[in-house]
Structures are given as structure tokens and as C-alpha cells.
Amino acid sequence: STTNISSVTTAVIMKHRRVKRVYMLRTSPYGLRKQNDV
């Protein structure tokens, strides 16, 4: 039960970090330039 809670918490943190990073990349000029390059 303890490991289950910790794993879920880790997954939520990882997801939040990923979303935050994507958001920052999209809002930053460098991120937009790189996105257009692809």
C-alpha cells in the first residue's frame, strides 16, 4: 500500500513536470522557433 501511494505520487509529479516543461517550451521564443523548425 505504501509503495502504491509513492508510485502514484511519483507518476503525478513526473506528469506535472512534463506538462510544465512543454508549456514553458511552447511559450518561450526558443521553443516556438524549434517547434516551427520541426
Backbone as a ProteinNet text record, in pm:
[ID]
protein_1_A
[PRIMARY]
STTNISSVTTAVIMKHRRVKRVYMLRTSPYGLRKQNDV
[TERTIARY]
83.9	0	87.1	192.9	282.4	351.6	400.2	469.2	372.5	248.3	148.2	125.5	113.7	93	214.4	332.8	454.1	467.8	432.8	444.1	344.7	225.1	124	169.4	223	271.6	383.3	474.8	585.3	531.8	432.7	374.8	311.4	241.4	177.5	282.5	389	496.4	562.5	591.7	656.4	567.5	438.3	343.9	336.6	332.9	324.4	449.1	566.2	691.5	692.6	644.8	645.1	554	434.2	339.2	395.9	458	514.9	627.5	710.1	821.5	769.8	668.1	610.3	549	481.7	419	524.6	634.4	742.2	805.9	823.7	884.4	794.4	665.1	571.1	561.5	572.9	558.6	689.3	802.4	931	959.7	1024.1	1058.1	1141.1	1235.6	1319.9	1235.3	1139	1051	967.2	915.2	833.2	917.5	1039	1128.1	1160.3	1188.6	1221.9	1100.2	981	858.6	832	857	836.3	938.7	1058.2	1164.6	1125.9	1053.3	1009.7	887.3
-120.8	0	125.4	123.8	239.4	259.8	150.3	160.6	206.1	164	203.1	354.2	409.3	553.4	630.9	584.3	653.7	649.3	535.8	523.2	615.4	624.8	714.3	859.2	893.2	1029.4	1062.9	967.9	988.4	1010.9	931.8	945.1	1082.6	1129.3	1261.2	1371	1359.8	1460.1	1460.7	1342.8	1332.7	1393.6	1364	1417	1568.4	1620	1763.9	1832.9	1774	1832	1834.1	1724.5	1715.4	1820.6	1835	1934.6	2074.9	2100.3	2232.3	2262.1	2160.9	2179.9	2207.6	2133.4	2153.6	2292.8	2335.4	2467.6	2577.1	2561.6	2660.5	2664	2546.5	2540.4	2607.4	2588.2	2646.3	2796.9	2847.2	2990.7	3065.1	2995.3	3061.4	3078.3	3187	3210.6	3096.1	3044.2	2934.2	2810.5	2784.9	2668.7	2682.1	2802.2	2825	2808.6	2860.4	2851.1	2705	2629	2488.1	2410.2	2445.6	2376.6	2402.6	2524.5	2558.4	2488.1	2467.7	2401.2	2256.8	2194.6	2055.7	2056.2
0	0	0	80.5	86.7	-47.3	-106.6	-235.4	-344	-334.1	-433.2	-429.5	-309.2	-293.2	-345.7	-313.9	-357.2	-508.9	-568.5	-714	-784.1	-728.2	-785.2	-771.4	-655.4	-633.1	-730.5	-750.8	-844.4	-985	-1024.7	-1158.4	-1176.8	-1073.6	-1080.1	-1091.5	-1012.8	-1016.4	-1153.6	-1206.3	-1337.4	-1445.1	-1439.1	-1537.6	-1527.1	-1403.9	-1382.5	-1436.5	-1410.4	-1460.1	-1612	-1672.2	-1817.6	-1879.5	-1821.8	-1872.5	-1856.2	-1741.4	-1714.7	-1813.1	-1843.1	-1935.9	-2076.6	-2117.2	-2250.3	-2260.4	-2152.7	-2151	-2162.7	-2090.5	-2094.4	-2232.4	-2293.4	-2426.1	-2530.1	-2516.5	-2613.5	-2599.8	-2475.6	-2453.1	-2478.6	-2472.6	-2492.7	-2642.1	-2682.9	-2824	-2881.3	-2801.9	-2847.8	-2875.6	-2787.8	-2804.6	-2931	-2955.3	-3074	-3200.2	-3198.2	-3313.4	-3343.3	-3235.1	-3251.4	-3301.6	-3253.4	-3294.8	-3443.5	-3488.7	-3629.6	-3717.4	-3663.8	-3738.3	-3767.7	-3673.6	-3692	-3784.6
[MASK]
++++++++++++++++++++++++++++++++++++++

